[in-house]
Amino acid sequence: MMLQMVLRRIAIGIATILVVSVIVFVMTRLLPGDVAQIILGQGATPETLAVLRKELGLDQPGYIQYFIWLGDLFTGDLGISKAGGATISSLIGGRFGNTMLLAGLVALISIPISIVLGLWAAMHPGSWLDRIITFGTLSTISVPEFFIATIMVLIFAVELHWLPSTAMLADNMSFLELLRGLAMPIITLVIVVSAQMIRMTRAGILNVMSSPYIEMAILKGVPRGRIILRHAFLNAIGPIINVIALNLAYLVSGVVVVETIFAYPGLAKLMIDGVQTRDLPLVQACAMIFCTTYVLLILVADIGSIVSNPRLRHPK
Amino acid sequence: MTNSNEQNGVAGEDVVDEIDKFAELPDVPPKRKLKLSWVGRIASGIVIFWLVIAAVGPWVAPFHEMDMDGDDSFLDAHTNEYGTFYLGTDYLGRDTFSRVIWGARMTIGISLAATLLAYALGITLGIAAAVKGGWVDMIISRMNDAILALPSIMLGLIAIAAFGSSIPILIIIAGIIYGSSVFRIARALGLDIMVQDYVEAAKARGEGIWWIIRSEVLPNAAMPLATDFGLRLVFVVLFISSLSFLGLGVQPPAADWGSMVRENLAGLTYNSWASVWPAFAIATFTISINLIVDDISAKSGGSLAKKMV
């Protein structure tokens, strides 16, 4: 029963990634018109255009182009960038690691903070701390990421002079130097991602709190803190795992803005540069990496909530 | 029933007669009275303020959005022979105060247009899918799932890489991306309404499909969709201003809150607040809308937290 559901979910995930690849392909290859012209720009001679069209297979029908493109993608042949003619896989290599480093550190910090604050707010609903947390997180999710980033730069870099206003990343940095260099993007992303997670953790726990067995525990006279930790939290773990994975997926879009504002040499910055110069092969590759990561994280979230549901784990 | 009659008795005679005719019917809808908390009232004040600024901005702003009349770039508030610069100047020596006012029109205007497009698309297709069912529903729903499977900013980036960036393209991209969420809600509401007794009754009476959509489905779906409009508008404002901030949305020299933050970011290190004011403008607008929506949905049962999930 459970295995079946998980397998089904994985199959849907794979199908989604294929659909995503079709969308990316259709939007960047078929719809814009003459892709060779866009890639080479106005100054291209008819000869170079013809060569590139042949190279990209633009003389073939659309669906054949798609399968050639998909095959290249799987074998890691991501094509050649417009700028400088470097292969895209060489451009992406290091950048991908940098983005993963940033995202990993953010996840490591924000997950415990969010669960603790979310639990705290749910334990004392209506208290002043709960109100502050609720209002603060609602405000945070209502503003753009760059607003938070601007305010953080204003406080920590301009007024207090504690931290550098842009990200710094070098090979020979010690761990502490690394933390300081990455502090601004990490702080910004932690605030953005935690706000969502705190709200959803709080909502998840309060949701469980209205179920009959919790009412039973209240009527028996069990203290509120104990009810939350022993009864509500354990039953809300499934939804909370779901929340965490969903919000790590949300990091995908947060990272785009934050890497740009702090000039962090990550994959998202590379993609934005690609969009600005209309470097379509580069955008295709970055988009596929980001979208696949996103779909995979959502997949993990769904499998997490299937696995953590005791009713599905022990079917009658 | 008698209670509501008494309440209406205070208003003008003619109006009362008109309303009373319907108040006697057994299925008269309950009177909805929207009472906002004081937070909600302040928030509505702020939203109305920005909407008015967006409407009349160019006539009340002391400078044109492109006038480079300041003494220098990134200055604090000062006065020279052209006028007073209340919030200082930006990186080109333009008046920040005037540009924030001009930017309201651009940012709110584009976002409203995109949200309206999203609603037009979402409701039309959503109701069509719910009413028609079968393969129509199948095809539209699967295509919709594909759009929802991607982060909206990624779709935006891909679309801009493919088609370039201009204001109509921004509106169409945002309209399609956020139309897919509206579609999901409209379809769910439509499916729900289509199995209600009053629709069955209308069908049994022999009413046509258009009559049912116009007189039963749309009025009953209107209120939940209206509450959702605020949320969707916030998402669109954030989406458009993020793209502008990345330099991919509204192009200079036009004033737009997102691109103003980007342009003046360098000024932060010189202690210039030219990039902070437009960021504040976005924040006050979006937070206020969310507070109002939160207030309304708290009154009607479900809280915003559930919708954000």
XYZ file of C-alpha atoms in Angstrom:
625
model
C 0.000 0.000 0.000
C 2.601 2.510 1.131
C 5.276 1.261 -1.274
C 2.747 1.478 -4.060
C 1.940 5.095 -3.215
C 5.626 6.029 -3.017
C 6.364 4.370 -6.360
C 3.380 6.095 -7.908
C 4.585 9.419 -6.570
C 8.088 8.823 -7.973
C 6.588 8.021 -11.373
C 4.628 11.282 -11.265
C 7.836 13.104 -10.328
C 9.702 11.713 -13.328
C 6.790 12.604 -15.598
C 6.794 16.145 -14.175
C 10.508 16.553 -14.935
C 9.875 15.451 -18.523
C 7.004 17.930 -18.854
C 9.262 20.641 -17.406
C 11.888 19.830 -20.019
C 9.247 20.169 -22.744
C 8.198 23.575 -21.381
C 11.789 24.819 -21.164
C 12.512 23.526 -24.656
C 9.395 24.935 -26.293
C 9.801 28.326 -24.641
C 13.493 28.798 -25.341
C 13.868 26.985 -28.647
C 10.617 26.964 -30.617
C 8.673 30.074 -29.575
C 11.267 32.878 -29.780
C 11.665 32.596 -33.568
C 15.157 32.316 -35.024
C 17.243 31.134 -32.065
C 20.478 31.263 -34.048
C 19.881 34.967 -34.707
C 19.261 35.635 -30.991
C 22.364 33.695 -29.940
C 24.692 35.354 -32.435
C 23.126 38.825 -32.276
C 22.617 41.389 -35.053
C 26.209 41.297 -36.299
C 26.061 37.672 -37.474
C 26.893 36.855 -41.070
C 24.540 34.544 -43.018
C 27.313 31.899 -43.129
C 27.817 31.710 -39.339
C 24.031 31.695 -38.892
C 23.720 28.732 -41.235
C 26.496 26.865 -39.397
C 24.881 27.432 -36.004
C 21.427 26.455 -37.303
C 22.893 23.202 -38.528
C 24.754 22.674 -35.253
C 21.597 23.232 -33.186
C 19.594 21.089 -35.580
C 17.188 23.947 -36.313
C 16.618 22.543 -39.806
C 14.963 19.452 -38.292
C 11.324 19.221 -37.172
C 10.572 20.343 -33.598
C 10.088 16.995 -31.895
C 13.338 15.574 -33.279
C 15.162 18.691 -32.055
C 13.651 18.051 -28.626
C 14.881 14.469 -28.399
C 18.387 15.441 -29.575
C 18.415 18.228 -26.958
C 17.167 15.904 -24.217
C 19.787 13.280 -25.099
C 22.549 15.904 -24.961
C 21.233 17.077 -21.600
C 21.387 13.557 -20.140
C 24.920 12.944 -21.354
C 26.040 16.251 -19.827
C 26.640 17.961 -23.160
C 24.994 21.254 -22.267
C 26.228 23.166 -25.284
C 28.457 26.204 -25.664
C 27.866 29.556 -24.029
C 27.422 32.651 -26.146
C 29.893 34.606 -24.026
C 33.478 33.535 -24.650
C 32.476 30.214 -26.182
C 33.237 28.172 -23.048
C 31.315 24.941 -22.586
C 28.353 25.430 -20.290
C 29.179 22.437 -18.129
C 32.543 24.037 -17.246
C 30.776 27.322 -16.361
C 28.197 25.578 -14.211
C 30.504 23.168 -12.342
C 31.912 25.437 -9.625
C 28.878 27.716 -9.508
C 26.601 24.816 -8.667
C 28.804 23.894 -5.683
C 28.691 27.492 -4.412
C 24.909 27.626 -4.571
C 24.679 24.256 -2.798
C 27.020 25.543 -0.060
C 24.837 28.607 0.493
C 21.587 26.631 0.436
C 23.023 23.960 2.759
C 24.163 26.483 5.365
C 20.802 28.258 5.224
C 18.927 24.982 5.707
C 21.191 24.005 8.614
C 20.456 27.264 10.448
C 16.835 27.916 9.544
C 15.292 24.482 10.190
C 15.992 24.311 13.974
C 15.151 28.015 14.438
C 11.820 27.641 12.651
C 10.724 24.509 14.486
C 11.556 26.008 17.892
C 9.832 29.345 17.168
C 6.847 27.666 15.503
C 6.405 25.339 18.480
C 6.794 28.249 20.901
C 4.145 30.305 19.123
C 1.776 27.313 19.035
C 2.314 26.654 22.758
C 1.213 30.159 23.699
C -1.364 31.198 21.102
C -2.542 34.774 21.591
C 0.390 35.739 23.833
C 2.422 38.835 22.958
C 5.291 36.675 21.704
C 2.911 34.760 19.451
C 1.517 38.047 18.137
C 5.014 39.353 17.418
C 5.971 36.126 15.649
C 2.729 36.046 13.653
C 2.919 39.693 12.619
C 6.667 39.528 11.923
C 6.412 36.442 9.734
C 3.347 37.743 7.877
C 5.253 40.948 7.138
C 8.297 38.978 6.004
C 6.392 36.825 3.556
C 4.599 39.895 2.198
C 7.743 41.778 1.184
C 10.186 41.001 -1.612
C 13.464 39.275 -0.711
C 15.443 42.312 -1.813
C 13.660 44.462 0.776
C 14.957 42.224 3.587
C 18.400 42.216 1.986
C 18.444 46.024 1.725
C 17.434 46.443 5.363
C 20.083 43.926 6.490
C 22.800 45.757 4.541
C 21.601 49.023 6.074
C 21.786 47.630 9.613
C 24.805 45.320 9.619
C 27.059 46.859 6.974
C 26.248 50.580 6.850
C 25.225 51.447 10.416
C 27.094 48.882 12.518
C 30.032 48.106 10.175
C 29.975 44.502 11.397
C 29.733 42.673 8.099
C 30.796 43.223 4.491
C 27.926 44.422 2.275
C 28.636 41.869 -0.464
C 29.401 38.170 -0.355
C 33.054 37.158 -0.303
C 34.181 33.744 -1.351
C 37.726 32.533 -1.951
C 39.437 29.153 -1.992
C 41.856 29.694 0.880
C 39.362 30.973 3.449
C 39.143 29.473 6.926
C 35.696 28.363 8.105
C 35.201 31.494 10.232
C 36.231 33.791 7.388
C 33.848 31.871 5.147
C 30.970 32.374 7.586
C 31.724 36.099 7.803
C 32.018 36.406 4.049
C 28.702 34.640 3.506
C 26.950 36.185 6.516
C 24.776 38.699 4.646
C 23.267 36.295 2.078
C 22.829 33.647 4.780
C 21.057 36.018 7.198
C 18.747 37.270 4.452
C 17.810 33.811 3.215
C 17.364 32.451 6.749
C 14.878 35.236 7.514
C 12.976 34.720 4.262
C 12.788 30.928 4.514
C 12.200 30.734 8.276
C 9.198 33.051 8.131
C 7.326 30.569 5.931
C 8.428 27.567 7.981
C 7.480 29.163 11.323
C 3.997 30.019 10.061
C 3.425 26.574 8.641
C 4.809 24.777 11.725
C 2.562 26.877 13.962
C -0.462 26.281 11.738
C 0.313 22.536 11.578
C 0.511 22.173 15.355
C -2.608 24.288 15.976
C -4.407 22.141 13.407
C -3.538 18.944 15.313
C -4.511 20.685 18.561
C -8.153 20.734 17.491
C -8.367 16.934 17.097
C -10.387 14.810 19.556
C -7.466 13.016 21.235
C -5.912 16.370 22.170
C -9.228 17.497 23.652
C -9.202 14.245 25.612
C -5.718 15.005 26.938
C -6.778 18.546 27.881
C -9.805 17.182 29.720
C -7.581 14.715 31.561
C -5.589 17.696 32.812
C -2.300 17.122 30.989
C -0.198 20.343 31.015
C -0.214 22.263 27.713
C 3.554 22.036 27.118
C 3.430 18.264 27.519
C 0.456 17.921 25.203
C 2.282 19.837 22.487
C 5.582 17.970 22.794
C 4.200 14.467 23.396
C 0.959 14.419 21.430
C 0.756 17.255 18.930
C 4.378 17.511 17.777
C 4.783 13.786 17.111
C 1.628 13.772 15.026
C 2.571 16.957 13.226
C 6.043 15.678 12.245
C 4.757 14.488 8.857
C 3.339 17.877 7.887
C 6.446 19.587 9.302
C 8.813 17.461 7.169
C 6.601 18.426 4.278
C 6.920 22.112 5.224
C 10.717 21.900 5.441
C 11.102 20.295 2.029
C 8.647 22.744 0.459
C 10.562 25.672 1.869
C 13.906 24.362 0.739
C 12.254 24.275 -2.676
C 11.276 27.886 -2.045
C 14.996 28.615 -1.537
C 15.336 28.055 -5.281
C 13.568 31.352 -5.971
C 15.000 33.161 -2.933
C 18.508 32.341 -4.058
C 17.959 34.059 -7.417
C 17.465 37.475 -5.854
C 19.941 37.081 -3.000
C 22.810 35.943 -5.185
C 22.264 38.952 -7.415
C 22.061 41.527 -4.641
C 25.214 40.277 -2.867
C 27.119 39.435 -6.071
C 27.519 35.836 -4.931
C 29.165 33.667 -7.601
C 26.442 31.008 -7.710
C 24.330 29.307 -10.336
C 21.454 31.772 -10.037
C 23.733 34.738 -10.740
C 25.015 32.870 -13.784
C 21.448 32.323 -14.970
C 20.459 35.984 -14.506
C 23.514 37.047 -16.507
C 22.435 34.529 -19.139
C 18.898 35.979 -19.262
C 20.276 39.514 -19.577
C 22.487 38.614 -22.536
C 19.814 36.231 -23.891
C 22.294 33.364 -23.780
C 19.603 30.754 -24.424
C 21.675 27.518 -24.092
C 23.004 28.732 -20.723
C 19.499 29.672 -19.532
C 18.161 26.273 -20.630
C 20.818 24.414 -18.640
C 20.430 26.520 -15.476
C 16.635 26.399 -15.695
C 16.702 22.601 -16.001
C 18.978 22.293 -12.944
C 16.834 24.622 -10.807
C 13.512 23.148 -11.913
C 14.700 19.559 -11.452
C 15.956 20.390 -7.936
C 12.619 22.028 -7.190
C 10.589 19.067 -8.449
C 12.835 16.628 -6.524
C 12.419 18.562 -3.256
C 8.639 18.612 -3.680
C 8.858 14.865 -4.370
C 10.820 14.364 -1.114
C 8.185 16.429 0.705
C 5.360 14.262 -0.595
C 7.162 10.983 0.092
C 8.026 12.271 3.574
C 4.394 12.884 4.361
C 3.354 9.477 2.966
C 6.017 7.640 4.980
C 5.352 9.521 8.212
C 1.619 8.801 8.117
C 1.078 5.840 10.476
C -2.275 5.038 8.850
C -0.485 4.336 5.587
C 2.487 2.639 7.265
C 0.330 0.049 9.046
C -2.611 -0.619 6.737
C -5.340 -2.844 8.126
C -36.088 37.850 8.422
C -38.125 40.396 10.389
C -34.929 41.601 11.973
C -33.363 42.541 8.684
C -36.596 44.262 7.670
C -36.415 46.481 10.714
C -32.814 47.348 10.002
C -33.656 48.378 6.473
C -36.541 50.495 7.716
C -34.147 53.291 8.578
C -33.085 53.848 4.963
C -35.103 55.749 2.312
C -38.655 54.490 1.619
C -38.254 53.576 -2.049
C -35.078 51.613 -1.485
C -36.701 49.741 1.374
C -39.591 48.612 -0.803
C -37.148 47.391 -3.429
C -35.104 45.389 -0.913
C -38.133 44.122 1.013
C -39.518 42.442 -2.065
C -36.547 40.103 -1.992
C -36.192 39.940 1.786
C -39.436 37.943 1.865
C -38.005 35.199 -0.348
C -36.935 32.079 1.543
C -33.433 31.952 0.008
C -32.415 35.570 0.548
C -28.650 35.644 1.165
C -27.566 36.634 4.697
C -26.552 40.277 5.037
C -22.773 40.486 5.040
C -21.332 43.313 7.048
C -17.628 43.811 6.730
C -16.179 45.049 9.996
C -12.430 45.438 10.064
C -10.249 45.522 13.161
C -8.229 48.699 13.744
C -5.209 47.042 12.107
C -7.369 46.271 9.091
C -8.639 49.857 8.945
C -5.147 51.350 9.017
C -4.094 48.838 6.358
C -7.046 49.773 4.106
C -6.096 53.423 4.561
C -2.567 52.684 3.321
C -3.787 50.654 0.339
C -6.279 53.362 -0.666
C -3.528 55.980 -0.268
C -1.265 54.122 -2.712
C -4.105 53.512 -5.173
C -4.884 57.253 -5.169
C -1.182 58.078 -5.617
C -1.032 55.622 -8.506
C -4.035 57.337 -10.111
C -3.018 61.007 -9.680
C 0.774 60.638 -9.134
C 2.047 62.520 -12.197
C -0.044 65.594 -11.277
C 0.996 65.826 -7.609
C 4.685 64.907 -7.901
C 6.905 68.010 -7.645
C 9.226 66.780 -10.429
C 8.925 64.665 -13.575
C 10.282 61.132 -13.154
C 13.140 61.875 -15.548
C 14.127 65.390 -14.397
C 17.759 65.476 -13.304
C 17.431 68.685 -11.293
C 19.258 67.743 -8.071
C 22.637 69.307 -7.227
C 24.363 65.915 -7.200
C 23.598 62.206 -6.926
C 22.798 60.496 -3.590
C 22.202 63.749 -1.679
C 20.080 64.086 1.447
C 17.001 66.306 1.519
C 17.833 69.779 0.207
C 16.369 72.738 -1.687
C 17.759 74.392 -4.790
C 16.421 76.790 -7.428
C 14.187 74.057 -8.968
C 12.426 73.067 -5.771
C 12.692 70.948 -2.643
C 13.979 67.367 -2.662
C 12.153 65.926 0.336
C 13.767 62.474 0.243
C 17.024 63.506 -1.404
C 18.233 62.513 -4.868
C 18.982 59.205 -6.579
C 22.060 58.014 -8.493
C 21.383 60.383 -11.384
C 20.423 63.353 -9.228
C 16.687 62.842 -9.734
C 14.172 63.552 -6.967
C 13.552 60.312 -5.043
C 10.228 61.566 -3.644
C 8.801 62.235 -7.118
C 10.097 58.950 -8.474
C 8.457 56.977 -5.681
C 5.168 58.709 -6.581
C 5.637 58.040 -10.321
C 6.704 54.476 -9.534
C 3.393 53.767 -7.789
C 1.624 54.123 -11.130
C 4.047 51.772 -12.886
C 4.314 49.083 -10.210
C 0.674 49.033 -9.088
C -0.634 49.575 -12.626
C 1.281 46.667 -14.152
C 0.460 44.406 -11.208
C -3.252 45.240 -11.330
C -3.359 44.666 -15.077
C -1.556 41.322 -14.699
C -3.814 40.218 -11.827
C -6.932 41.145 -13.808
C -5.605 39.164 -16.767
C -4.876 36.240 -14.431
C -8.462 36.399 -13.163
C -9.962 36.656 -16.632
C -7.960 33.627 -17.783
C -8.317 31.635 -14.562
C -12.044 32.119 -14.084
C -12.957 31.538 -17.731
C -10.937 28.347 -18.021
C -11.694 27.199 -14.448
C -15.460 27.507 -14.820
C -15.273 25.992 -18.309
C -13.337 23.000 -16.943
C -15.762 22.577 -14.035
C -18.902 22.868 -16.146
C -17.732 20.889 -19.175
C -15.757 18.214 -17.329
C -14.471 15.235 -19.331
C -11.587 15.711 -21.727
C -11.789 19.536 -21.673
C -11.178 19.469 -17.925
C -8.431 16.851 -18.367
C -6.434 18.843 -20.917
C -6.696 22.231 -19.190
C -5.940 20.750 -15.766
C -2.839 18.852 -16.917
C -1.458 21.947 -18.661
C -2.154 23.913 -15.519
C -0.323 21.350 -13.371
C 2.749 21.806 -15.559
C 2.807 25.557 -14.893
C 2.242 25.049 -11.161
C 5.098 22.500 -11.027
C 7.666 25.252 -11.568
C 8.762 28.149 -9.361
C 7.143 31.280 -10.826
C 10.400 33.242 -10.908
C 11.993 30.469 -13.028
C 9.127 30.584 -15.525
C 9.499 34.361 -15.594
C 13.241 34.141 -16.252
C 12.815 31.551 -19.023
C 10.060 33.602 -20.676
C 12.094 36.811 -20.544
C 15.164 35.048 -21.946
C 12.978 33.822 -24.805
C 10.893 36.914 -25.588
C 12.861 39.836 -24.148
C 11.360 42.231 -21.622
C 8.696 44.868 -22.190
C 5.679 45.967 -20.191
C 3.068 44.017 -22.255
C 5.236 40.881 -22.061
C 5.589 41.281 -18.284
C 1.813 41.573 -17.914
C 1.164 38.522 -20.104
C 3.812 36.384 -18.336
C 2.553 37.274 -14.853
C -1.063 36.884 -16.005
C -0.472 33.347 -17.299
C 1.659 32.222 -14.311
C -0.751 33.503 -11.664
C -3.789 32.662 -13.771
C -2.914 29.026 -13.139
C -3.492 29.432 -9.385
C -6.764 31.263 -10.041
C -7.767 28.445 -12.385
C -7.268 25.881 -9.633
C -9.450 27.814 -7.179
C -12.137 28.680 -9.745
C -12.324 25.069 -10.927
C -12.632 23.738 -7.363
C -15.360 26.280 -6.564
C -17.135 25.518 -9.835
C -17.083 21.753 -9.237
C -18.430 22.347 -5.749
C -21.261 24.573 -6.946
C -22.220 22.368 -9.905
C -23.369 19.533 -7.600
C -25.459 21.781 -5.315
C -29.219 21.273 -5.173
C -30.017 24.677 -6.648
C -27.992 23.845 -9.782
C -29.724 20.461 -10.029
C -33.024 22.310 -9.724
C -32.057 24.770 -12.422
C -31.049 21.903 -14.705
C -34.336 20.129 -14.001
C -36.206 23.345 -14.865
C -34.464 23.183 -18.215
C -32.249 26.266 -17.814
C -29.429 26.548 -20.341
C -25.783 26.146 -19.424
C -25.100 29.896 -19.846
C -27.951 30.793 -17.538
C -26.605 28.426 -14.883
C -23.084 29.822 -15.169
C -24.300 33.432 -15.055
C -26.968 33.154 -12.392
C -25.782 30.357 -10.124
C -22.080 29.581 -10.526
C -20.547 33.053 -10.867
C -22.472 34.783 -8.031
C -21.666 31.947 -5.629
C -17.995 31.846 -6.572
C -17.615 35.633 -6.425
C -16.949 36.152 -2.706
C -14.199 33.534 -2.221
C -12.539 34.690 -5.449
C -12.665 38.321 -4.311
C -10.816 37.480 -1.083
C -8.237 35.632 -3.104
C -7.736 38.637 -5.382
C -5.810 40.495 -2.679
C -3.423 37.602 -2.092
C -2.866 37.128 -5.802
C -2.167 40.858 -6.243
C 0.521 40.678 -3.543
C 2.193 37.745 -5.292
C 2.105 39.603 -8.606
C 3.565 42.791 -7.073
C 6.392 40.728 -5.540
C 6.951 38.878 -8.817
C 7.043 41.992 -11.007
C 9.208 43.998 -8.622
C 11.617 41.077 -8.170
C 12.043 40.867 -11.939
C 12.527 44.637 -12.110
C 15.014 44.396 -9.279
C 16.963 41.801 -11.248
C 17.059 44.281 -14.132
C 14.719 42.142 -16.234
C 11.423 43.928 -15.657
C 10.556 47.573 -16.249
C 13.478 49.182 -18.063
C 15.065 52.541 -17.136
C 14.546 55.466 -17.201
C 10.911 54.704 -16.225
C 10.375 54.839 -12.467
C 9.351 51.508 -10.953
C 9.783 50.558 -7.306
C 11.695 47.336 -7.951
C 14.154 48.821 -10.422
C 14.607 51.924 -8.226
C 15.901 49.710 -5.422
C 18.378 48.113 -7.782
C 19.611 51.344 -9.350
C 20.302 53.021 -6.029
C 21.757 50.052 -4.185
C 25.284 51.440 -4.498
C 24.153 54.512 -2.564
C 23.579 52.500 0.593
C 27.284 52.592 1.389
C 27.213 56.416 1.150
C 24.360 56.418 3.640
C 21.848 57.355 0.945
C 18.321 56.049 1.505
C 17.379 56.372 -2.167
C 17.028 52.572 -2.461
C 15.265 52.171 0.894
C 12.243 54.413 0.140
C 10.925 52.476 -2.878
C 11.530 49.229 -0.964
C 9.451 50.681 1.883
C 6.747 51.646 -0.595
C 6.447 48.045 -1.820
C 6.506 46.716 1.740
C 3.748 49.037 3.031
C 1.547 48.210 0.038
C 1.933 44.421 0.169
C 1.893 44.051 3.968
C -1.276 46.171 4.141
C -3.078 44.046 1.559
C -2.114 40.889 3.426
C -3.330 42.354 6.723
C -6.706 43.196 5.176
C -7.038 39.723 3.630
C -6.028 38.188 6.971
C -8.654 40.285 8.733
C -11.411 39.303 6.296
C -10.550 35.600 6.322
C -10.253 35.568 10.133
C -13.851 36.873 10.190
C -15.043 34.265 7.713
C -13.427 31.279 9.396
C -10.319 30.176 7.479
C -7.094 31.973 8.291
C -4.521 33.197 5.832
C -1.982 30.690 7.120
C -4.002 27.899 5.545
C -4.128 29.650 2.195
C -0.419 30.366 2.128
C 0.272 26.623 2.451
